[in-house]
PDB file of C-alpha atoms in Angstrom:
ATOM      1  CA  MET M  20     192.847  17.478 -62.901  1.00 88.00           C
ATOM      2  CA  PHE M  21     193.145  17.519 -66.702  1.00 88.00           C
ATOM      3  CA  ARG M  22     192.847  20.719 -68.683  1.00 92.00           C
ATOM      4  CA  ASP M  23     192.030  20.871 -72.390  1.00 91.00           C
ATOM      5  CA  MET M  24     194.782  23.036 -73.869  1.00 92.00           C
ATOM      6  CA  GLU M  25     192.476  24.375 -76.592  1.00 94.00           C
ATOM      7  CA  THR M  26     189.319  25.154 -74.645  1.00 94.00           C
ATOM      8  CA  GLY M  27     190.631  25.463 -71.101  1.00 94.00           C
ATOM      9  CA  GLU M  28     187.933  23.049 -69.934  1.00 95.00           C
ATOM     10  CA  GLU M  29     188.967  21.178 -66.793  1.00 95.00           C
ATOM     11  CA  LEU M  30     188.025  17.634 -65.901  1.00 90.00           C
ATOM     12  CA  GLU M  31     188.723  15.910 -62.617  1.00 92.00           C
ATOM     13  CA  ILE M  32     189.556  12.236 -63.162  1.00 89.00           C
ATOM     14  CA  ASP M  33     190.691   9.342 -61.000  1.00 91.00           C
ATOM     15  CA  PRO M  34     193.492   7.739 -63.092  1.00 89.00           C
ATOM     16  CA  ALA M  35     193.275   4.437 -61.191  1.00 92.00           C
ATOM     17  CA  SER M  36     189.665   3.989 -62.291  1.00 92.00           C
ATOM     18  CA  LEU M  37     190.626   4.485 -65.963  1.00 91.00           C
ATOM     19  CA  ARG M  38     193.713   2.258 -65.965  1.00 94.00           C
ATOM     20  CA  SER M  39     192.195  -1.081 -66.982  1.00 95.00           C
ATOM     21  CA  GLY M  40     190.153   0.445 -69.817  1.00 95.00           C
ATOM     22  CA  TYR M  41     193.172   2.380 -71.073  1.00 95.00           C
ATOM     23  CA  LEU M  42     195.389  -0.715 -71.018  1.00 96.00           C
ATOM     24  CA  GLU M  43     192.769  -2.738 -72.914  1.00 97.00           C
ATOM     25  CA  LYS M  44     192.450  -0.051 -75.597  1.00 97.00           C
ATOM     26  CA  MET M  45     196.241   0.123 -75.947  1.00 95.00           C
ATOM     27  CA  LYS M  46     196.410  -3.675 -76.302  1.00 96.00           C
ATOM     28  CA  GLU M  47     193.742  -3.550 -79.017  1.00 97.00           C
ATOM     29  CA  LEU M  48     195.649  -0.802 -80.847  1.00 97.00           C
ATOM     30  CA  CYS M  49     198.971  -2.691 -80.669  1.00 96.00           C
ATOM     31  CA  ASP M  50     197.271  -5.890 -81.851  1.00 97.00           C
ATOM     32  CA  PHE M  51     195.697  -3.988 -84.754  1.00 97.00           C
ATOM     33  CA  TYR M  52     199.075  -2.643 -85.899  1.00 96.00           C
ATOM     34  CA  ARG M  53     200.885  -5.929 -85.280  1.00 96.00           C
ATOM     35  CA  LYS M  54     198.357  -7.862 -87.386  1.00 97.00           C
ATOM     36  CA  GLY M  55     198.143  -5.292 -90.172  1.00 97.00           C
ATOM     37  CA  LEU M  56     201.886  -4.917 -90.469  1.00 96.00           C
ATOM     38  CA  ALA M  57     202.436  -8.701 -90.394  1.00 95.00           C
ATOM     39  CA  GLU M  58     199.991  -9.069 -93.292  1.00 97.00           C
ATOM     40  CA  MET M  59     202.217  -6.697 -95.290  1.00 97.00           C
ATOM     41  CA  GLY M  60     205.441  -8.442 -94.252  1.00 92.00           C
ATOM     42  CA  ILE M  61     206.557  -5.546 -92.054  1.00 93.00           C
ATOM     43  CA  ASP M  62     208.198  -6.161 -88.677  1.00 91.00           C
ATOM     44  CA  TYR M  63     206.542  -4.750 -85.562  1.00 92.00           C
ATOM     45  CA  GLN M  64     208.584  -4.159 -82.436  1.00 90.00           C
ATOM     46  CA  LEU M  65     207.206  -2.580 -79.294  1.00 90.00           C
ATOM     47  CA  VAL M  66     209.893  -0.477 -77.609  1.00 91.00           C
ATOM     48  CA  ASN M  67     210.057   0.869 -74.068  1.00 91.00           C
ATOM     49  CA  THR M  68     210.936   4.559 -74.369  1.00 92.00           C
ATOM     50  CA  LYS M  69     212.874   4.359 -71.100  1.00 93.00           C
ATOM     51  CA  GLU M  70     215.379   2.122 -72.906  1.00 92.00           C
ATOM     52  CA  PRO M  71     218.071   3.938 -74.935  1.00 94.00           C
ATOM     53  CA  TYR M  72     217.089   3.797 -78.595  1.00 92.00           C
ATOM     54  CA  ASP M  73     220.448   2.395 -79.701  1.00 94.00           C
ATOM     55  CA  LYS M  74     220.082  -0.599 -77.377  1.00 94.00           C
ATOM     56  CA  ALA M  75     216.494  -1.220 -78.500  1.00 92.00           C
ATOM     57  CA  LEU M  76     217.499  -0.993 -82.145  1.00 93.00           C
ATOM     58  CA  SER M  77     220.515  -3.243 -81.656  1.00 94.00           C
ATOM     59  CA  ALA M  78     218.412  -5.867 -79.852  1.00 92.00           C
ATOM     60  CA  TYR M  79     215.808  -5.768 -82.625  1.00 91.00           C
ATOM     61  CA  LEU M  80     218.417  -6.098 -85.384  1.00 93.00           C
ATOM     62  CA  ASN M  81     220.077  -9.020 -83.575  1.00 93.00           C
ATOM     63  CA  ARG M  82     216.735 -10.842 -83.225  1.00 89.00           C
ATOM     64  CA  ARG M  83     215.908 -10.147 -86.854  1.00 89.00           C
ATOM     65  CA  ALA M  84     219.285 -11.442 -88.047  1.00 90.00           C
ATOM     66  CA  LYS M  85     218.727 -14.714 -86.153  1.00 89.00           C
ATOM     67  CA  THR M  86     215.237 -15.247 -87.590  1.00 83.00           C
ATOM     68  CA  ARG M  87     216.189 -14.369 -91.185  1.00 78.00           C
ATOM     69  CA  ARG M  88     218.886 -17.050 -91.535  1.00 66.00           C
TER      70      ARG M  88
END
């Protein structure tokens, strides 16, 4: 059950039935940003929020240092 925090409207949804569509839309969004940022010479790095930010940042900086040589 999902409830709109502004209107209070409730909607019963089966998350499993929405999963594939949601994942496709997220892929399209990530591809959009990846392409647009690459065109401007800006790095794009997808990060898992379960990973500590310092480890994710360190891994990104290490990869970047290797590719910029």
